[in-house]
Short mmCIF file of C-alpha atoms in Angstrom, two decimals:
data_model
loop_
_atom_site.label_atom_id
_atom_site.label_comp_id
_atom_site.label_asym_id
_atom_site.label_seq_id
_atom_site.Cartn_x
_atom_site.Cartn_y
_atom_site.Cartn_z
CA MET A 1 0.00 0.00 0.00
CA GLY A 2 2.77 2.43 0.89
CA LYS A 3 4.55 1.74 -2.39
CA ASN A 4 1.40 2.43 -4.41
CA ASN A 5 0.79 5.66 -2.52
CA ASN A 6 4.29 6.89 -3.28
CA LYS A 7 3.87 6.10 -6.95
CA LYS A 8 0.59 7.98 -7.11
CA LYS A 9 2.06 10.96 -5.31
CA SER A 10 5.09 11.17 -7.62
CA SER A 11 2.86 11.12 -10.72
CA LEU A 12 1.27 14.45 -9.83
CA PRO A 13 2.88 17.17 -11.96
CA ASP A 14 4.45 20.07 -10.12
CA GLU A 15 1.94 22.87 -9.67
CA LYS A 16 4.24 25.21 -11.61
CA HIS A 17 2.90 23.56 -14.78
CA LEU A 18 -0.56 25.02 -14.11
CA LEU A 19 0.97 28.36 -15.11
CA LEU A 20 0.71 27.85 -18.84
CA PRO A 21 2.84 29.39 -21.56
CA LEU A 22 1.18 32.30 -23.29
CA HIS A 23 -0.59 30.78 -26.27
CA ARG A 24 0.43 32.45 -29.54
CA THR A 25 -3.21 33.31 -30.36
CA ALA A 26 -4.05 34.52 -26.86
CA ALA A 27 -1.28 37.08 -27.19
CA THR A 28 -3.53 39.04 -29.55
CA THR A 29 -7.02 37.57 -29.00
CA PRO A 30 -8.88 37.84 -25.67
CA VAL A 31 -9.63 34.63 -23.80
CA VAL A 32 -13.26 34.29 -22.69
CA ASP A 33 -14.53 31.23 -20.82
CA THR A 34 -18.31 30.94 -20.96
CA HIS A 35 -18.58 28.05 -18.51
CA THR A 36 -16.30 27.45 -15.54
CA HIS A 37 -16.83 26.38 -11.94
CA LEU A 38 -14.37 28.69 -10.23
CA LEU A 39 -14.87 27.70 -6.60
CA THR A 40 -14.79 24.00 -7.47
CA THR A 41 -11.63 24.55 -9.53
CA TYR A 42 -9.88 26.22 -6.62
CA SER A 43 -11.14 23.54 -4.22
CA TRP A 44 -9.75 20.83 -6.49
CA TYR A 45 -6.46 22.71 -6.63
CA ARG A 46 -6.25 22.77 -2.84
CA SER A 47 -7.11 19.07 -2.63
CA LYS A 48 -4.38 18.15 -5.11
CA TYR A 49 -1.77 20.61 -3.84
CA SER A 50 -2.38 20.85 -0.10
CA THR A 51 0.70 23.03 0.36
CA GLY A 52 0.12 24.98 -2.84
CA LYS A 53 1.27 28.56 -3.15
CA PHE A 54 -2.10 30.15 -3.94
CA ASN A 55 -3.59 31.20 -0.64
CA ASP A 56 -7.04 32.11 -1.91
CA ILE A 57 -9.19 31.98 -5.01
CA TYR A 58 -8.31 35.55 -6.01
CA GLU A 59 -4.58 34.87 -6.06
CA PHE A 60 -5.27 31.73 -8.10
CA VAL A 61 -7.03 33.88 -10.73
CA ARG A 62 -4.49 36.70 -10.72
CA VAL A 63 -1.50 34.43 -11.24
CA LEU A 64 -2.88 31.83 -13.65
CA TYR A 65 -5.21 34.00 -15.75
CA VAL A 66 -4.02 37.59 -15.96
CA GLY A 67 -0.77 37.02 -17.83
CA ARG A 68 -2.58 34.75 -20.28
CA ASN A 69 -4.93 37.45 -21.64
CA VAL A 70 -7.99 36.06 -19.88
CA LYS A 71 -10.53 38.87 -20.12
CA ALA A 72 -13.79 37.39 -18.85
CA ILE A 73 -15.35 34.32 -17.30
CA VAL A 74 -18.90 33.14 -16.75
CA ASP A 75 -18.84 31.30 -13.43
CA VAL A 76 -21.42 28.55 -12.93
CA TRP A 77 -23.07 27.80 -9.61
CA CYS A 78 -25.16 24.66 -9.84
CA GLU A 79 -23.83 22.10 -7.37
CA PRO A 80 -26.44 21.18 -4.77
CA PRO A 81 -26.58 22.68 -2.28
CA VAL A 82 -25.15 25.95 -3.60
CA PRO A 83 -22.18 26.85 -1.36
CA ARG A 84 -22.65 29.81 0.93
CA ALA A 85 -19.49 31.38 -0.49
CA TRP A 86 -21.35 32.47 -3.61
CA LYS A 87 -22.40 35.80 -2.14
CA GLU A 88 -18.88 36.83 -1.23
CA LEU A 89 -17.46 35.82 -4.58
CA VAL A 90 -20.10 37.39 -6.79
CA ASP A 91 -20.43 40.59 -4.76
CA SER A 92 -16.65 41.06 -4.77
CA ALA A 93 -16.91 41.50 -8.54
CA ILE A 94 -19.45 44.32 -8.55
CA SER A 95 -17.10 47.30 -8.57
CA PRO A 96 -14.37 47.82 -11.18
CA ALA A 97 -11.95 48.59 -8.35
CA ASP A 98 -12.58 45.21 -6.70
CA ARG A 99 -12.27 43.39 -10.01
CA ALA A 100 -8.96 45.13 -10.59
CA THR A 101 -7.45 44.47 -7.17
CA LYS A 102 -8.84 41.01 -6.45
CA ARG A 103 -9.00 39.49 -9.93
CA GLY A 104 -6.36 41.47 -11.78
CA GLY A 105 -9.02 43.04 -13.99
CA VAL A 106 -10.57 39.78 -15.19
CA ASP A 107 -14.26 40.43 -15.76
CA TYR A 108 -16.48 38.16 -13.68
CA TRP A 109 -20.02 37.19 -14.61
CA PHE A 110 -22.05 34.30 -13.29
CA VAL A 111 -25.10 32.11 -13.72
CA MET A 112 -26.92 30.06 -11.11
CA GLY A 113 -29.34 27.17 -11.29
CA GLU A 114 -29.88 23.73 -9.79
CA PHE A 115 -28.89 20.67 -11.73
CA LEU A 116 -29.40 17.12 -10.48
CA HIS A 117 -25.98 16.08 -11.64
CA PRO A 118 -25.32 12.33 -11.51
CA ARG A 119 -22.30 12.71 -9.29
CA TYR A 120 -24.50 14.11 -6.51
CA ARG A 121 -27.36 11.57 -6.66
CA SER A 122 -29.49 14.44 -5.50
CA LYS A 123 -33.19 15.24 -5.25
CA LYS A 124 -32.73 18.53 -3.42
CA TYR A 125 -34.53 21.10 -5.54
CA ASN A 126 -37.19 22.82 -3.43
CA ASP A 127 -38.64 26.24 -2.65
CA GLU A 128 -35.66 27.18 -0.48
CA VAL A 129 -33.18 26.37 -3.23
CA GLU A 130 -35.27 28.32 -5.70
CA LYS A 131 -35.32 31.29 -3.33
CA THR A 132 -31.51 31.29 -3.28
CA ILE A 133 -31.36 31.20 -7.06
CA LEU A 134 -33.80 34.07 -7.38
CA GLU A 135 -31.72 36.08 -4.90
CA ALA A 136 -28.65 35.42 -7.04
CA ILE A 137 -30.43 36.27 -10.28
CA ALA A 138 -31.06 39.77 -8.92
CA ARG A 139 -27.32 40.40 -8.46
CA PRO A 140 -25.81 42.83 -11.01
CA ARG A 141 -23.19 40.39 -12.33
CA CYS A 142 -25.67 37.57 -12.92
CA VAL A 143 -26.21 36.95 -16.64
CA GLY A 144 -28.29 33.79 -16.72
CA TRP A 145 -29.91 30.75 -15.13
CA GLY A 146 -27.99 27.48 -15.12
CA GLU A 147 -26.69 25.08 -15.52
CA ILE A 148 -29.85 23.02 -15.66
CA GLY A 149 -30.85 20.02 -17.71
CA LEU A 150 -31.03 16.27 -18.13
CA ASP A 151 -28.34 13.62 -17.75
CA TYR A 152 -29.32 10.02 -18.45
CA HIS A 153 -25.80 8.59 -18.54
CA TYR A 154 -25.94 7.19 -15.00
CA ASP A 155 -29.61 7.66 -14.07
CA HIS A 156 -28.74 8.38 -10.45
CA SER A 157 -31.53 10.95 -10.36
CA PRO A 158 -34.90 9.66 -11.62
CA ARG A 159 -35.67 10.91 -15.12
CA ARG A 160 -39.15 12.10 -14.22
CA ILE A 161 -37.77 14.27 -11.42
CA GLN A 162 -35.03 15.65 -13.68
CA GLN A 163 -37.65 16.63 -16.25
CA GLU A 164 -39.94 18.25 -13.68
CA ILE A 165 -37.15 20.33 -12.20
CA LEU A 166 -35.85 21.38 -15.61
CA THR A 167 -39.34 22.45 -16.68
CA ARG A 168 -39.92 24.39 -13.47
CA GLN A 169 -36.68 26.34 -13.84
CA LEU A 170 -37.15 26.99 -17.55
CA ARG A 171 -40.54 28.58 -16.92
CA ILE A 172 -39.09 30.97 -14.34
CA ALA A 173 -36.06 31.85 -16.45
CA VAL A 174 -38.23 32.53 -19.49
CA GLY A 175 -40.49 34.73 -17.39
CA LEU A 176 -37.46 36.70 -16.20
CA LYS A 177 -36.07 36.85 -19.76
CA LYS A 178 -32.80 35.35 -18.56
CA PRO A 179 -30.56 33.31 -20.86
CA PHE A 180 -30.02 29.79 -19.63
CA THR A 181 -27.28 27.21 -19.71
CA ILE A 182 -28.40 23.68 -20.56
CA HIS A 183 -26.67 20.42 -19.72
CA THR A 184 -27.88 17.49 -21.82
CA ARG A 185 -26.30 14.06 -22.10
CA GLU A 186 -27.89 11.01 -23.67
CA ALA A 187 -31.26 12.72 -23.31
CA GLU A 188 -31.80 14.12 -26.79
CA GLU A 189 -35.48 13.33 -27.21
CA ASP A 190 -36.61 14.65 -23.83
CA THR A 191 -34.36 17.72 -23.92
CA GLU A 192 -35.62 18.69 -27.35
CA ARG A 193 -39.24 18.05 -26.43
CA ILE A 194 -39.10 20.11 -23.25
CA LEU A 195 -37.18 23.02 -24.77
CA LYS A 196 -39.55 23.29 -27.71
CA ALA A 197 -42.58 23.10 -25.44
CA GLU A 198 -41.41 25.59 -22.82
CA VAL A 199 -39.06 28.08 -24.49
CA PRO A 200 -39.82 30.80 -27.05
CA ALA A 201 -37.89 30.20 -30.26
CA ASP A 202 -35.91 33.45 -29.95
CA HIS A 203 -34.75 32.90 -26.36
CA PRO A 204 -30.94 32.91 -25.82
CA ILE A 205 -29.73 29.41 -24.95
CA HIS A 206 -26.29 27.94 -24.27
CA ILE A 207 -26.10 24.17 -24.75
CA HIS A 208 -23.12 23.48 -22.57
CA CYS A 209 -20.33 20.94 -23.31
CA PHE A 210 -22.05 19.41 -26.29
CA THR A 211 -21.25 15.73 -26.93
CA ASP A 212 -24.51 14.40 -28.39
CA SER A 213 -25.27 13.75 -32.05
CA PRO A 214 -24.68 16.39 -34.75
CA GLU A 215 -28.24 15.75 -35.94
CA PHE A 216 -29.58 16.77 -32.53
CA ALA A 217 -27.48 19.95 -32.64
CA GLN A 218 -28.80 20.75 -36.11
CA ARG A 219 -32.42 20.41 -35.01
CA LEU A 220 -31.85 22.73 -32.06
CA LEU A 221 -29.96 25.28 -34.16
CA ASP A 222 -32.71 25.23 -36.79
CA HIS A 223 -35.49 25.80 -34.26
CA PHE A 224 -33.79 28.31 -31.92
CA PRO A 225 -31.98 31.10 -33.82
CA ASN A 226 -30.32 32.39 -30.62
CA LEU A 227 -29.13 28.99 -29.42
CA HIS A 228 -25.37 28.40 -29.22
CA ILE A 229 -23.34 25.22 -28.72
CA GLY A 230 -20.61 25.04 -26.07
CA ILE A 231 -17.28 23.45 -27.01
CA THR A 232 -14.96 22.17 -24.24
CA GLY A 233 -11.74 20.20 -24.02
CA VAL A 234 -13.73 17.03 -24.52
CA ILE A 235 -13.55 17.79 -28.25
CA SER A 236 -9.95 16.55 -28.09
CA TYR A 237 -10.77 13.15 -26.60
CA SER A 238 -10.58 10.11 -28.84
CA THR A 239 -13.81 8.75 -27.36
CA ASN A 240 -15.75 11.75 -28.68
CA VAL A 241 -16.30 12.31 -32.40
CA ASN A 242 -19.63 14.12 -32.17
CA THR A 243 -18.30 17.50 -31.11
CA SER A 244 -15.87 17.87 -34.01
CA ALA A 245 -18.59 16.84 -36.45
CA THR A 246 -20.92 19.41 -34.90
CA VAL A 247 -18.30 22.16 -35.30
CA ARG A 248 -17.87 21.25 -38.97
CA HIS A 249 -21.62 21.47 -39.45
CA MET A 250 -21.88 24.83 -37.70
CA VAL A 251 -19.27 26.56 -39.84
CA SER A 252 -21.20 25.54 -42.94
CA ARG A 253 -24.44 27.19 -41.79
CA PRO A 254 -25.45 30.39 -43.64
CA GLU A 255 -25.35 32.50 -40.50
CA GLY A 256 -21.93 31.15 -39.51
CA PRO A 257 -21.00 29.09 -36.47
CA ARG A 258 -22.96 29.55 -33.29
CA PHE A 259 -20.42 28.07 -30.91
CA LEU A 260 -19.09 29.16 -27.54
CA LEU A 261 -15.75 28.24 -26.00
CA GLU A 262 -15.71 26.91 -22.46
CA THR A 263 -13.57 24.81 -20.16
CA ASP A 264 -16.11 23.40 -17.69
CA ALA A 265 -13.16 23.69 -15.30
CA PRO A 266 -11.97 21.90 -13.29
CA TYR A 267 -13.03 19.07 -15.61
CA MET A 268 -11.69 17.99 -19.01
CA VAL A 269 -8.15 19.24 -19.56
CA PRO A 270 -7.71 19.49 -23.36
CA GLY A 271 -5.72 16.47 -24.52
CA ASN A 272 -3.76 18.50 -27.06
CA ILE A 273 -2.30 20.83 -24.44
CA TYR A 274 0.57 18.48 -23.62
CA ALA A 275 2.32 19.24 -26.91
CA SER A 276 2.89 22.70 -25.42
CA LEU A 277 4.04 21.27 -22.08
CA PRO A 278 6.91 18.90 -22.91
CA GLU A 279 8.25 18.94 -19.36
CA VAL A 280 5.02 17.68 -17.83
CA LYS A 281 5.16 14.06 -16.69
CA GLY A 282 1.73 12.59 -16.17
CA ARG A 283 -1.55 14.47 -16.47
CA LEU A 284 -2.56 17.82 -15.06
CA PRO A 285 -5.11 17.27 -12.28
CA ILE A 286 -7.30 20.27 -13.08
CA CYS A 287 -8.45 22.29 -16.03
CA HIS A 288 -8.70 26.08 -15.85
CA THR A 289 -9.75 29.04 -17.97
CA ALA A 290 -6.33 29.79 -19.50
CA MET A 291 -6.66 26.50 -21.42
CA ILE A 292 -9.36 27.93 -23.73
CA PRO A 293 -6.94 28.54 -26.66
CA TRP A 294 -6.14 24.82 -26.83
CA VAL A 295 -9.85 24.04 -27.10
CA ALA A 296 -9.98 26.46 -30.04
CA ASP A 297 -6.83 24.87 -31.48
CA PHE A 298 -8.46 21.46 -31.65
CA ALA A 299 -11.65 22.87 -33.11
CA ALA A 300 -9.60 24.58 -35.83
CA ALA A 301 -7.90 21.28 -36.60
CA SER A 302 -11.21 19.44 -36.95
CA GLY A 303 -11.50 20.00 -40.69
CA VAL A 304 -13.05 23.48 -40.71
CA ASP A 305 -11.58 25.23 -43.72
CA GLY A 306 -10.92 28.92 -43.28
CA TRP A 307 -11.31 28.85 -39.52
CA ASP A 308 -8.02 29.09 -37.66
CA THR A 309 -7.68 29.36 -33.89
CA ALA A 310 -7.83 33.15 -33.83
CA ARG A 311 -10.97 33.31 -35.96
CA ILE A 312 -12.69 30.68 -33.84
CA MET A 313 -11.84 32.56 -30.64
CA ARG A 314 -13.02 35.89 -32.05
CA ARG A 315 -16.31 34.41 -33.24
CA ALA A 316 -16.86 32.63 -29.93
CA ASN A 317 -16.23 35.89 -28.06
CA GLU A 318 -18.79 37.68 -30.24
CA ASN A 319 -21.27 34.90 -29.55
CA ALA A 320 -20.66 35.13 -25.80
CA CYS A 321 -21.61 38.80 -25.91
CA LYS A 322 -24.80 37.94 -27.83
CA VAL A 323 -25.93 35.14 -25.55
CA TYR A 324 -25.10 36.61 -22.17
CA GLY A 325 -24.98 40.33 -22.88
CA ILE A 326 -21.47 40.60 -21.45
CA THR A 327 -18.80 43.05 -22.51
CA ILE A 328 -15.19 42.18 -23.25
CA SER A 329 -12.79 44.94 -22.32
#
């Protein structure tokens, strides 16, 4: 047992490798992450590097993001129950002075919702949870409701309950005219049915971390003209061919690609990033926002003629402003 523990410990890359080289495209093109779980990312960092040098979440952002041209993030609060820390974090981003001193000028926006994610095996959505979300939605840096949706991969949360809770939240978000972030996995038929039944066709929608069929994406894009598809590091995984095919389809549409770039940090480190990190032995334990350019790199290499990394990032940034109404300084 001791021998195995030592081997596992030695395979963890030094935390210095989390400070990425400045990507050639990011040097001239702003980095915008439309879906990250900032508190969870920092918590994972502390769990992996218990004696790590970043003493708080703000230092983590200032060191890892600022020198990599990260301009804005959309932080996602959806883990049940929502941590009490949300108020401190979102309110500390209200004033430009606080954003400058605490986050090095990185613009902070957020969304909140309640998602019965399979890893939580949860059935905790109730009036009290909804009250918290509504309180958050009223905050000035809140730009949407989410993430919410259906996940049938594990079926830890009963499908009927998932559908009821998704429908309940969609109705409120539509009434408030808030964009929403949708998680859908292996639930194409029910997701499409519920969205078309409950959501006006022109409502802004972000389908987060898309891995389902290109045909499903096409049907959603055809029906909802303000719907956009989120692309994460999972596009680089050999087990996933759907996302690359979806990107190729989107660039061929008359209106141009309606994609967004996201990390879903701390999950899904882009597999192609290691070509830029030759000194790294093993795998990085967390993803973070500064990895966005490598997501765009892989998308550009997916057979999309005329769309290099810079053009993909610029278009994704424009789309982020359309969906969430954010500004990129």
